[in-house]
mmCIF file of C-alpha atoms in Angstrom:
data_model
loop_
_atom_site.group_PDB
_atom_site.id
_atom_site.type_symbol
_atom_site.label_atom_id
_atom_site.label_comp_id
_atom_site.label_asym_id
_atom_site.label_seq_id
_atom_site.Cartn_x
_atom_site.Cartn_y
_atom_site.Cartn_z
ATOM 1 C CA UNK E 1 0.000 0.000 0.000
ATOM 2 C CA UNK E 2 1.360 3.845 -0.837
ATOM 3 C CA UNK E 3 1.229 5.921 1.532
ATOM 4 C CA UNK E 4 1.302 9.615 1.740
ATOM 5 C CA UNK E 5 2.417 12.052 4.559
ATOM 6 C CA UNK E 6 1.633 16.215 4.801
ATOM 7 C CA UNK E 7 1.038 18.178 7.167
ATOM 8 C CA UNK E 8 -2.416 18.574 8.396
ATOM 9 C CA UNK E 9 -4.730 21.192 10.618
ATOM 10 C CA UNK E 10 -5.407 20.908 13.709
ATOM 11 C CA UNK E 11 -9.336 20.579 13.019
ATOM 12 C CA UNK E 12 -8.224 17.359 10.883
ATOM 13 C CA UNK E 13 -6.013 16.052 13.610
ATOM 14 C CA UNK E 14 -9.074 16.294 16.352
ATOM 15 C CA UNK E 15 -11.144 14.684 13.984
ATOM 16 C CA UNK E 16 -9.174 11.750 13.512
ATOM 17 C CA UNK E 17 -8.408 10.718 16.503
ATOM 18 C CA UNK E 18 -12.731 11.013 17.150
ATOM 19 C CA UNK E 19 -12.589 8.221 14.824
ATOM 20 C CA UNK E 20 -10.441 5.989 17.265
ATOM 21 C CA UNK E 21 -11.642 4.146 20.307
ATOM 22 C CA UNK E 22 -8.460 5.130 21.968
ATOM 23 C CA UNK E 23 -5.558 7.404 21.471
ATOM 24 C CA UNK E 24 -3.123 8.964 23.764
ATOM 25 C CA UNK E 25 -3.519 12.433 25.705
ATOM 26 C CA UNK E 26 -0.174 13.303 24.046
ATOM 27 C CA UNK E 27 -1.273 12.776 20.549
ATOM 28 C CA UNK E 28 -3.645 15.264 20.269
ATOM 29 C CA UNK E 29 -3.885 18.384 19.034
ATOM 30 C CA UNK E 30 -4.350 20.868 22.165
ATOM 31 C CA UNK E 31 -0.947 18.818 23.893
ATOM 32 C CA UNK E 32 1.181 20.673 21.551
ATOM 33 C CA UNK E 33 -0.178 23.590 23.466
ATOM 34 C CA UNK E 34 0.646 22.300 26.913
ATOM 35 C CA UNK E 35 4.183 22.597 25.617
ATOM 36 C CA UNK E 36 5.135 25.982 25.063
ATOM 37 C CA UNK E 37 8.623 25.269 24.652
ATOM 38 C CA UNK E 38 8.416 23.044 21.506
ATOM 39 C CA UNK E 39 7.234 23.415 18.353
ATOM 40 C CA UNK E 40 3.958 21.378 17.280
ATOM 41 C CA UNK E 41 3.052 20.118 14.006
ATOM 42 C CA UNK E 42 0.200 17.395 13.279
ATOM 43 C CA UNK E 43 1.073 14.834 10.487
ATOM 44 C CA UNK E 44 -0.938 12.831 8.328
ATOM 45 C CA UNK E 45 -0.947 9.470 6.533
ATOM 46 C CA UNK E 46 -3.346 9.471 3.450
ATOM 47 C CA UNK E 47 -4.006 6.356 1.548
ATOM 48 C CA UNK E 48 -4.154 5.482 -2.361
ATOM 49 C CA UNK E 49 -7.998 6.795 -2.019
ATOM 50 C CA UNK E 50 -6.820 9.986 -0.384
ATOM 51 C CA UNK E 51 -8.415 8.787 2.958
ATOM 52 C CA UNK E 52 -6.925 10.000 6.241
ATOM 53 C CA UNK E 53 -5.321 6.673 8.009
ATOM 54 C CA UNK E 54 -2.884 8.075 10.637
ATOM 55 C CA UNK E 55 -2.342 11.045 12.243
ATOM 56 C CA UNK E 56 0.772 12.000 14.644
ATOM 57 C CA UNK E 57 1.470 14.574 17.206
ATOM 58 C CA UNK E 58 5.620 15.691 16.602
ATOM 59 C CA UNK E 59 6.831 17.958 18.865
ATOM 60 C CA UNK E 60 10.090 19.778 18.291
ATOM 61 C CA UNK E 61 12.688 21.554 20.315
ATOM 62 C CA UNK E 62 16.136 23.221 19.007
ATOM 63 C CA UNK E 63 19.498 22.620 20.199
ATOM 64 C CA UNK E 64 21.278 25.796 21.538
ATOM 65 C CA UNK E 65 22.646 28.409 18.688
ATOM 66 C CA UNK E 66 21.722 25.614 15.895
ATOM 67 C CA UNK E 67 18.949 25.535 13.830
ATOM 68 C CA UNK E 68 18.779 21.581 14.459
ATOM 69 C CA UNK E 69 15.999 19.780 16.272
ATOM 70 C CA UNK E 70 15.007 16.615 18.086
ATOM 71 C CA UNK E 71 11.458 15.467 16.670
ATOM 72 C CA UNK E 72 9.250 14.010 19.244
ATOM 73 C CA UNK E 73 6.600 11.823 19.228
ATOM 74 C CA UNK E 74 5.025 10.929 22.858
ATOM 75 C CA UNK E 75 3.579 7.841 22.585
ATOM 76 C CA UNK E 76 2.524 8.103 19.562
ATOM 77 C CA UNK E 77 2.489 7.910 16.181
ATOM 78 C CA UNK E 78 -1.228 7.472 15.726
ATOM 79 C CA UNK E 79 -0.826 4.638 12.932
ATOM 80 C CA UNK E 80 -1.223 0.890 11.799
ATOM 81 C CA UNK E 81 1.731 -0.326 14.299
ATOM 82 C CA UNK E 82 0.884 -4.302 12.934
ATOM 83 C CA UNK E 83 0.922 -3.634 9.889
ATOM 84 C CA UNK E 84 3.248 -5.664 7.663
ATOM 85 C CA UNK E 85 4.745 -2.372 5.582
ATOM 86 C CA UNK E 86 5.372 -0.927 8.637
ATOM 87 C CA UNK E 87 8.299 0.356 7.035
ATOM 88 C CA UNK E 88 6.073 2.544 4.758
ATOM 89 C CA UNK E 89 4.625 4.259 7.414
ATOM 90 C CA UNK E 90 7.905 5.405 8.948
ATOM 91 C CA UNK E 91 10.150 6.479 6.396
ATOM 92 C CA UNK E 92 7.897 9.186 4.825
ATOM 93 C CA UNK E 93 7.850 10.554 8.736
ATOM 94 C CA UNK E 94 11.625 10.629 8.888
ATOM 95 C CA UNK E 95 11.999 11.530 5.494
ATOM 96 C CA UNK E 96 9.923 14.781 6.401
ATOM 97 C CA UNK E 97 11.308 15.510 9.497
ATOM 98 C CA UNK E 98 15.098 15.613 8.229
ATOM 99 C CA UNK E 99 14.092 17.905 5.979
ATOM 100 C CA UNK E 100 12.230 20.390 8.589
ATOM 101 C CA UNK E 101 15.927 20.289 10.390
ATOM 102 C CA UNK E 102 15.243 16.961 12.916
ATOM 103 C CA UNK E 103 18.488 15.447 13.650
ATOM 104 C CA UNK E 104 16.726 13.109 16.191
ATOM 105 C CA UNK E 105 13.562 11.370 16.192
ATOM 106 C CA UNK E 106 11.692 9.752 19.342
ATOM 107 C CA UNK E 107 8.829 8.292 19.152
ATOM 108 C CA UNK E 108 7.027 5.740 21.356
ATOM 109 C CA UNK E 109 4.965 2.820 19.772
ATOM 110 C CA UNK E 110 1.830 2.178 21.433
ATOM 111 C CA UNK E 111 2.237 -1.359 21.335
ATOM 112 C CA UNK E 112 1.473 -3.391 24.824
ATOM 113 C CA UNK E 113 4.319 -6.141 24.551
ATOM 114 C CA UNK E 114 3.596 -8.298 27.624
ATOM 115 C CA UNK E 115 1.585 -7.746 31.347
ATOM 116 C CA UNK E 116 1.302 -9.512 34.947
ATOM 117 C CA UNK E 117 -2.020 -9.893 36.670
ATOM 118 C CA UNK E 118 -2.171 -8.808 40.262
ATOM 119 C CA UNK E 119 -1.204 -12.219 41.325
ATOM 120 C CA UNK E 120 1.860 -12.430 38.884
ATOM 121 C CA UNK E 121 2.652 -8.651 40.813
ATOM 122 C CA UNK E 122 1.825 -9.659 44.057
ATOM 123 C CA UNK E 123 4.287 -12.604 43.736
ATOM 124 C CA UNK E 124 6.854 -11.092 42.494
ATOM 125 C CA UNK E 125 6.519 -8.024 44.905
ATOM 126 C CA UNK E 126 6.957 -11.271 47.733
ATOM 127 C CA UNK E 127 9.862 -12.991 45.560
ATOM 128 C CA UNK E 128 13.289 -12.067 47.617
ATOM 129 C CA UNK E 129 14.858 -13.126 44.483
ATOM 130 C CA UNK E 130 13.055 -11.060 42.136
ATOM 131 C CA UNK E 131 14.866 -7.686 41.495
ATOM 132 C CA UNK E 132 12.817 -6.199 38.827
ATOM 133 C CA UNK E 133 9.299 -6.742 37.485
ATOM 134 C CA UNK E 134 10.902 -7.465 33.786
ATOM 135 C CA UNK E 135 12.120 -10.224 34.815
ATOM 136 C CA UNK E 136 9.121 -11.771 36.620
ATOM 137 C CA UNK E 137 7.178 -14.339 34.216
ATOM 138 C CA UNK E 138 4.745 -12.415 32.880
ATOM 139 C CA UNK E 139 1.136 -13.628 32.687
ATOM 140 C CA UNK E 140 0.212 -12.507 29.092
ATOM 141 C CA UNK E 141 2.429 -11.473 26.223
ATOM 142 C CA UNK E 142 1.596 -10.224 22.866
ATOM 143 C CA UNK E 143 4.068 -12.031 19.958
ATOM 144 C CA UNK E 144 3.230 -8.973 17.275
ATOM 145 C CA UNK E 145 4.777 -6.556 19.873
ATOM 146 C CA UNK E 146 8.132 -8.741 19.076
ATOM 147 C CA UNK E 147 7.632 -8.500 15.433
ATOM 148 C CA UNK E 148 7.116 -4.824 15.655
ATOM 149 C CA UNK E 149 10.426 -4.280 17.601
ATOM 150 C CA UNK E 150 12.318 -6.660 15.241
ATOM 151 C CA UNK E 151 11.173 -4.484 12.302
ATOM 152 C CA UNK E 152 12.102 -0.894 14.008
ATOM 153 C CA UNK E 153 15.578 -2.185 14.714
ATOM 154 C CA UNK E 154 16.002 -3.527 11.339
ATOM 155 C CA UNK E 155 14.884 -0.087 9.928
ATOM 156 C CA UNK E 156 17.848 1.544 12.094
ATOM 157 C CA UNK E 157 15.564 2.278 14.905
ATOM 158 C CA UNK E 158 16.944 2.445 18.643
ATOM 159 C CA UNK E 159 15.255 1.104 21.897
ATOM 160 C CA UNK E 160 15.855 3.306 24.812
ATOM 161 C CA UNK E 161 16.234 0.957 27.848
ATOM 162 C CA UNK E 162 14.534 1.694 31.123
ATOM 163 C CA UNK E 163 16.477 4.359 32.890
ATOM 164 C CA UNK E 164 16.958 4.757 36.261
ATOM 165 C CA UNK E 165 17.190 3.030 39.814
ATOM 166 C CA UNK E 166 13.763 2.811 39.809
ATOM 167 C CA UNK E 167 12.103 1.913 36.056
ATOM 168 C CA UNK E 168 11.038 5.672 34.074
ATOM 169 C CA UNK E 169 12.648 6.416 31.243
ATOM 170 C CA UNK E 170 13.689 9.920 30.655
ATOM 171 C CA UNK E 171 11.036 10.047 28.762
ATOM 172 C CA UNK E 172 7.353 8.450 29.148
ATOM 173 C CA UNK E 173 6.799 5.490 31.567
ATOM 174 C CA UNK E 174 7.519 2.015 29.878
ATOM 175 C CA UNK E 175 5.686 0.149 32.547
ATOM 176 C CA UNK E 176 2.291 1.763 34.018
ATOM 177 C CA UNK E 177 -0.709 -0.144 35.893
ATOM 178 C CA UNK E 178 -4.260 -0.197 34.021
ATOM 179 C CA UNK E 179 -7.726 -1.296 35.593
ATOM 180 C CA UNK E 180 -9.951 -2.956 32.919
ATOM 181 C CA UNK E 181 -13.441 -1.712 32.208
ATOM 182 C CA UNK E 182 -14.537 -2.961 29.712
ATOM 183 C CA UNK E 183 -17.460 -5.534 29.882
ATOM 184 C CA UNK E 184 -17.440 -4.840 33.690
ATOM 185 C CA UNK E 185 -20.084 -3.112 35.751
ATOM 186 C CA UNK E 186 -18.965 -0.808 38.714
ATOM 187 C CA UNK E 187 -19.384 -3.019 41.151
ATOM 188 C CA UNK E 188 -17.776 -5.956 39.381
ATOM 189 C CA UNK E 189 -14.638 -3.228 39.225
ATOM 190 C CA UNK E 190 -15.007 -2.499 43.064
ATOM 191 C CA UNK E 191 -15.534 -6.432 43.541
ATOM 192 C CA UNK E 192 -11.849 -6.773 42.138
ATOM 193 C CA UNK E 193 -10.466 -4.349 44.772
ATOM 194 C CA UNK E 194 -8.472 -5.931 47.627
ATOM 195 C CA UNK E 195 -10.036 -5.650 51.202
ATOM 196 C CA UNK E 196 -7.889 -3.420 51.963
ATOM 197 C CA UNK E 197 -9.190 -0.981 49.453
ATOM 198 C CA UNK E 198 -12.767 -1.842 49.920
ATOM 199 C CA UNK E 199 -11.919 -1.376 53.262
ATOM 200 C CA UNK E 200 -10.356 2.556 52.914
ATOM 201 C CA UNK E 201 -13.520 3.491 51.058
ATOM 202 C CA UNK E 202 -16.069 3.062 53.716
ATOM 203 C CA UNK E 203 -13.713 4.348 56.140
ATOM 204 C CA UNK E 204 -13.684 7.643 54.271
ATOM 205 C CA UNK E 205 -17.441 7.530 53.624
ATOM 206 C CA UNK E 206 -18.071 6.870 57.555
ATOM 207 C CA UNK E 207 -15.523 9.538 58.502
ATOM 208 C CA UNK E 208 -17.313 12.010 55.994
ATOM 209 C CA UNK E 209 -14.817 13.343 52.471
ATOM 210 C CA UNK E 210 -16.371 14.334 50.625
ATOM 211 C CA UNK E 211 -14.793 14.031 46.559
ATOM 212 C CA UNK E 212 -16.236 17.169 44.285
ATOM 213 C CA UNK E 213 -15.030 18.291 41.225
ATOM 214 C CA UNK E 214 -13.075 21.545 40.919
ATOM 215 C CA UNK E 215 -12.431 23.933 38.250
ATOM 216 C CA UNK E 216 -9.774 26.370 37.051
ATOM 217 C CA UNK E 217 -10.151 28.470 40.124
ATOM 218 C CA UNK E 218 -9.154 25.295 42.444
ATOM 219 C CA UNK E 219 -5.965 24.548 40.799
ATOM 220 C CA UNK E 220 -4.175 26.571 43.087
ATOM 221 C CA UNK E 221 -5.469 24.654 45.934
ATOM 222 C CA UNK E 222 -4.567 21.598 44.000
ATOM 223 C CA UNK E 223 -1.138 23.079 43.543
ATOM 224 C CA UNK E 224 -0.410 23.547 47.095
ATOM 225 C CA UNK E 225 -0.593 20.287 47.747
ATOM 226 C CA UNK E 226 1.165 19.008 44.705
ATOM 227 C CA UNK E 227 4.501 21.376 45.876
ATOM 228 C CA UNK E 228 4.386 19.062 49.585
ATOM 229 C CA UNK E 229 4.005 15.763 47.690
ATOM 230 C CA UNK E 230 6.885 16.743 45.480
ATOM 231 C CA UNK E 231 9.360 17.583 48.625
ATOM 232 C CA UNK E 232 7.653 14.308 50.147
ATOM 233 C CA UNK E 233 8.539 12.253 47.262
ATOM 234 C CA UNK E 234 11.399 13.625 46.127
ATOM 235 C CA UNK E 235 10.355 14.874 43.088
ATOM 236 C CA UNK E 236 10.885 18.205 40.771
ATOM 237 C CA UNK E 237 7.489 20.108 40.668
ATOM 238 C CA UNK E 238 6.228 21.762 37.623
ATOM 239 C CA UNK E 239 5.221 25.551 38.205
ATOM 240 C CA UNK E 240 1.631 25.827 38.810
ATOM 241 C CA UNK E 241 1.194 28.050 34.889
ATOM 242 C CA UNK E 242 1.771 24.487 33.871
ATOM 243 C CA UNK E 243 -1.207 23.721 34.984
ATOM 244 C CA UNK E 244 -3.092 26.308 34.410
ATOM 245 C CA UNK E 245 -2.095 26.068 31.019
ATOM 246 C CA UNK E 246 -2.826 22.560 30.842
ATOM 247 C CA UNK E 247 -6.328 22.612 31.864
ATOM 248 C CA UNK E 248 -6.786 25.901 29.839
ATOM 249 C CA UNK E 249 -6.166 24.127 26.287
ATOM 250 C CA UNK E 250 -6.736 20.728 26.984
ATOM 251 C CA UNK E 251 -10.733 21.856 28.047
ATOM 252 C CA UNK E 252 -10.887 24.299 25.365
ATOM 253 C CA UNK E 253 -10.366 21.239 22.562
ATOM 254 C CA UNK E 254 -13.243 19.088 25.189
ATOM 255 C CA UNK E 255 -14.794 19.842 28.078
ATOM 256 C CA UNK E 256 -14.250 16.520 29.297
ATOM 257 C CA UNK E 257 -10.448 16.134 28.023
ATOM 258 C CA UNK E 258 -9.086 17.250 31.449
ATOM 259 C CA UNK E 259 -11.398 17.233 35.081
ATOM 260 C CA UNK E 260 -9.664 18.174 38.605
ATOM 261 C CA UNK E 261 -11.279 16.507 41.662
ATOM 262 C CA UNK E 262 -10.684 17.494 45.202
ATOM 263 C CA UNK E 263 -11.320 15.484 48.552
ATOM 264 C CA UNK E 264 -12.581 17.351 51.040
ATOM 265 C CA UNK E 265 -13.148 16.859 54.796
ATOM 266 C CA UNK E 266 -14.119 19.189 57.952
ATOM 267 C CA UNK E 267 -13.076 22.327 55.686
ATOM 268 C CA UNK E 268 -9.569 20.619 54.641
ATOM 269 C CA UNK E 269 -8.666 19.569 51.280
ATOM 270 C CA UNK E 270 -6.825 16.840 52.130
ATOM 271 C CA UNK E 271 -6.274 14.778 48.375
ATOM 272 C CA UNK E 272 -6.418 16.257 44.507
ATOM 273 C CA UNK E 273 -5.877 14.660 41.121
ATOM 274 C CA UNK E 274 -5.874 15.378 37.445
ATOM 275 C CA UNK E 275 -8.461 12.856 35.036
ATOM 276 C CA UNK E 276 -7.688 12.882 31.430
ATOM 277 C CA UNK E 277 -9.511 11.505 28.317
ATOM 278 C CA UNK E 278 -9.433 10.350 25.010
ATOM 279 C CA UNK E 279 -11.903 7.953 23.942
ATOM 280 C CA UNK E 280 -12.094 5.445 25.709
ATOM 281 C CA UNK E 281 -8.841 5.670 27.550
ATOM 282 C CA UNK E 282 -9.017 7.380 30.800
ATOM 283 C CA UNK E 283 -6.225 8.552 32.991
ATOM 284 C CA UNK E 284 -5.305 9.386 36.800
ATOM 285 C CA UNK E 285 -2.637 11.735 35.667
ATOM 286 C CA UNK E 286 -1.328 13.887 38.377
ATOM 287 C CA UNK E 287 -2.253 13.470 42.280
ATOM 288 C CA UNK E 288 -1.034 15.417 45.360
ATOM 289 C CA UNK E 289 -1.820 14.796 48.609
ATOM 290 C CA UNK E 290 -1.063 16.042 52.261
ATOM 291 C CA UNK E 291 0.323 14.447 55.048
ATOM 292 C CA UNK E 292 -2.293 15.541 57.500
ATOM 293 C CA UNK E 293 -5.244 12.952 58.456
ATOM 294 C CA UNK E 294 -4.483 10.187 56.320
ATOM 295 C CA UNK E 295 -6.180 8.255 58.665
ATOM 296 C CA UNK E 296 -9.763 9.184 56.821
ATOM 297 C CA UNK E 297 -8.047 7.529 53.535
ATOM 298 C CA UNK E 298 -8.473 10.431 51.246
ATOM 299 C CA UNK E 299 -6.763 8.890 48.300
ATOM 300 C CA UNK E 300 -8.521 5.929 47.902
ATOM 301 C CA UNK E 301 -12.137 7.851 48.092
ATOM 302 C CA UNK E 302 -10.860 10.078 45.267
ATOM 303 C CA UNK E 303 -9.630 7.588 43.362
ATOM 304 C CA UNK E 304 -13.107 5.721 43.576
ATOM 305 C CA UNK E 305 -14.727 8.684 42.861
ATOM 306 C CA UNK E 306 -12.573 9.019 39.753
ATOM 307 C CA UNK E 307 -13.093 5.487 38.279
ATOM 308 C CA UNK E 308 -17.052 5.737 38.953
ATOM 309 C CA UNK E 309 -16.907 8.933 36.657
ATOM 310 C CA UNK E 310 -14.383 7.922 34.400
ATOM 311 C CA UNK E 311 -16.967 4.112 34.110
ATOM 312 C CA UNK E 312 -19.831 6.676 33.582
ATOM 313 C CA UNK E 313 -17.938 8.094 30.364
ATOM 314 C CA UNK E 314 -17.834 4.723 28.833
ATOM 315 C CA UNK E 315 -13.869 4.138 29.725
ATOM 316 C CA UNK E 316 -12.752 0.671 28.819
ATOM 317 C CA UNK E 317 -9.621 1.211 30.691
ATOM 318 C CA UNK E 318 -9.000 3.351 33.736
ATOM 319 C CA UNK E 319 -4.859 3.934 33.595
ATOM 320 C CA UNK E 320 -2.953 4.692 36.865
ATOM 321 C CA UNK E 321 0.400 5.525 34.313
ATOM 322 C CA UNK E 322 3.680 4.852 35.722
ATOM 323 C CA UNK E 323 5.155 2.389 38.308
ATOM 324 C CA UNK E 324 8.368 1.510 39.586
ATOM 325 C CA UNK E 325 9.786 -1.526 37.994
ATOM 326 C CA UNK E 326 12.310 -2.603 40.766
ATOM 327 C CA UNK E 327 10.840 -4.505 43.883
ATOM 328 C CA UNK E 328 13.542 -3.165 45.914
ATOM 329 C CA UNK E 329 11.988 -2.582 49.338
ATOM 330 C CA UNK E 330 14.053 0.233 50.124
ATOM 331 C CA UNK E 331 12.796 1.715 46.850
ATOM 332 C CA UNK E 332 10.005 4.639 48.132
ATOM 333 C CA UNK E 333 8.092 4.070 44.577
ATOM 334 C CA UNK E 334 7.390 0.511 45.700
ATOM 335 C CA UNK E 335 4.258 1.782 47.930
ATOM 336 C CA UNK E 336 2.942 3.644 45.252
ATOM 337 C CA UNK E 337 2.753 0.208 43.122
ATOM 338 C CA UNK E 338 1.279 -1.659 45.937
ATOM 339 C CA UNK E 339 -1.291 1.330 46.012
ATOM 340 C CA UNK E 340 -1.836 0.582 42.451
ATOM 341 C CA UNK E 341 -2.186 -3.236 43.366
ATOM 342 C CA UNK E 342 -4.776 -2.804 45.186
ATOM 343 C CA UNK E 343 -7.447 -1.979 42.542
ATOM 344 C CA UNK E 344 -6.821 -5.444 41.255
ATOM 345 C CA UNK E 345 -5.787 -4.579 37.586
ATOM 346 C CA UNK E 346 -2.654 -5.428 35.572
ATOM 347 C CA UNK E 347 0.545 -4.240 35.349
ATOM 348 C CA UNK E 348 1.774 -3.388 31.928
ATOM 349 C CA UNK E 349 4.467 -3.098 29.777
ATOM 350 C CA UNK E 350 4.768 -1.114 25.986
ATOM 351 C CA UNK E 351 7.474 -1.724 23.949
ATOM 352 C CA UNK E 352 8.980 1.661 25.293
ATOM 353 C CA UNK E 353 10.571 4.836 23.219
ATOM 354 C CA UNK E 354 12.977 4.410 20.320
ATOM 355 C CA UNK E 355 15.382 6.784 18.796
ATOM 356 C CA UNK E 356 16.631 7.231 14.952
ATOM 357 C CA UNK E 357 19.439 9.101 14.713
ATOM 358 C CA UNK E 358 19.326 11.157 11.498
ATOM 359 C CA UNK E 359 22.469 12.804 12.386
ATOM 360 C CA UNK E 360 24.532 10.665 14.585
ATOM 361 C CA UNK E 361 27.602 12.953 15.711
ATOM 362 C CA UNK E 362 24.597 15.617 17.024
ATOM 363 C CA UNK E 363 22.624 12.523 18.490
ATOM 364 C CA UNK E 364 25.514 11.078 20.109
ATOM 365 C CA UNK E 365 25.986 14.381 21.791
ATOM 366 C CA UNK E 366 22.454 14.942 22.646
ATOM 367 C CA UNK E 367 22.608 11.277 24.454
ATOM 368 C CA UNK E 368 25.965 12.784 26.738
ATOM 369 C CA UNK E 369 24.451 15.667 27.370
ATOM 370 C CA UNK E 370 21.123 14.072 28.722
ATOM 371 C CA UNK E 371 23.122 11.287 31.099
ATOM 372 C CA UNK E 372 25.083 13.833 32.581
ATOM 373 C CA UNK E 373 22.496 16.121 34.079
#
């Protein structure tokens, strides 16, 4: 099949992605706004009958004093990722993007290669010999995800390997933890819970939070939480213009793309989260929380309050994005998956970002730059 790439608008974009049952928050349109800092352009695949089959969000940022860029595609492209001329769909995108001044591409293939059932996680979480969830037998596996990689390294693609002590990439998470929806009522969701969850919910009923749902005018409120969980967690915050900038473009393109929800109790907003969604792919994106009267269980009533919603919208999949990979127990991140756990879904793994280098003395020095900061 021929395939033809150009540029496309923004109205064209949106309205492909309509046409999907699931796409990521990243690849659409309004995300390019979210990033100030880069430069957006939406791409799209046209077949022999001049139909619209792919779309892709690239975002693009300079290097310093050089008119040279690094293209990037977060998770994403939009495209036929089985198909067997996979080959056709990619080189018209690099192809293009050398030529707009790229000397780097990322991208990240939406392709689930393999995932581990609560069980598989719970075992492995109890394993004293099991360092890393990777290397934990996983419960399902999808053999096309193989294929796909074989094909992008034969092309001259790159796999970026899971950085860090504890699993993330530099760039998006490789491994995140996904409830299932679909075909499932709300109670057959809660039903999968552990008791433990179950058990945090009433408590926070009984003790009275209350989960409502904020707007722009309670981001700051969601903010000031978000700046103690980052010095709690050891994490970098983002300024709060982020997201305020976020919420401004993202509900601008849909009202329902981006909703902020806020637990309440005796006057104290104790919990806050971002919900995001495309089709039928919903996601907990950013929470905060204080310290203070944990004891009411906050998170989990917000989190319930989020996947009723988010079932209400038709989700087929409510996604908790990233987890830690190692099982380290001195690891902090490894409460946060056991959190995660708890809703009984699965943990999952995509076949992570790749790299072509379309210049490789600039790409090599790109890659030093980035390990030593």
């Amino acid at each position: 099949m021929s395939l033809r790439l150009k540029g496309i608008t923004r109205e064209e974009h949106l309205a492909f992605i309509r046409t999907r049952p699931s796409a990521s928050h990243m690849q659409v349109p309004s995300w390019g706004d979210v990033k100030p800092d880069w430069r957006a352009e939406s791409l799209g695949w046209y077949d022999t009958d001049d139909r619209l089959v792919g779309a892709g969000l690239v975002l693009s940022r300079p290097l310093p004093r050089l008119r040279r860029y690094l293209a990037y595609l977060p998770e994403g492209p939009v495209i036929d990722w089985y198909a067997a001329d996979l080959e056709r769909w990619l080189e018209p995108m690099l192809a293009h993007l050398k030529r707009q001044g790229a000397f780097s591409v990322k991208m990240g293939p939406p392709v689930v290669a393999r995932s581990w059932d609560t069980e598989a996680v719970k075992a492995a979480i109890a394993d004293p010999a099991a360092g890393r969830l990777r290397d934990a037998e996983a419960t399902w596996h999808d053999p096309r995800a193989a294929d796909v990689a074989g094909r992008l390294r034969r092309m001259g693609w790159q796999q970026t390997e899971p950085g860090g002590e504890d699993g993330f990439a530099a760039g998006q998470p490789r491994y995140v933890f996904q409830v299932p929806f679909a075909g499932r009522s709300l109670d057959e969701v809660q039903q999968g819970f552990n008791q433990q969850w179950r058990r945090n919910i009433k408590k926070a009923e009984k003790a009275g939070v209350t989960v409502v749902r904020g707007g722009y005018g309670d981001l700051s409120a969601f903010y000031d939480l978000y700046a103690e969980t980052a010095e709690r967690d050891r994490f970098i915050a983002r300024p709060l213009s982020y997201f305020q900038r976020m919420w401004t473009v993202l509900t601008a393109e849909d009202p329902d793309r981006m909703r902020l929800y806020l637990a309440h109790h005796e006057g104290d907003v104790l919990a806050a989260a971002t919900m995001l969604t495309v089709g039928e792919h919903v996601w907990y994106s950013y929470g905060a929380s204080t310290g203070r009267k944990r004891e009411v269980q906050p998170n989990n009533a917000i989190q319930w309050r989020m996947m009723s919603d988010a079932h209400a919208l038709g989700a087929g999949v409510y996604d908790l994005r990233g987890i830690t990979d190692t099982l380290d127990e001195s690891n902090h991140l490894l409460g946060l998956l056991r959190f995660k756990v708890g809703t009984g879904g699965h943990a999952v793994e995509y076949l992570g970002e790749w790299d072509f280098p379309l210049n490789r003395f600039l790409h090599k020095a790109l890659d030093l730059y980035m390990s030593r900061r």
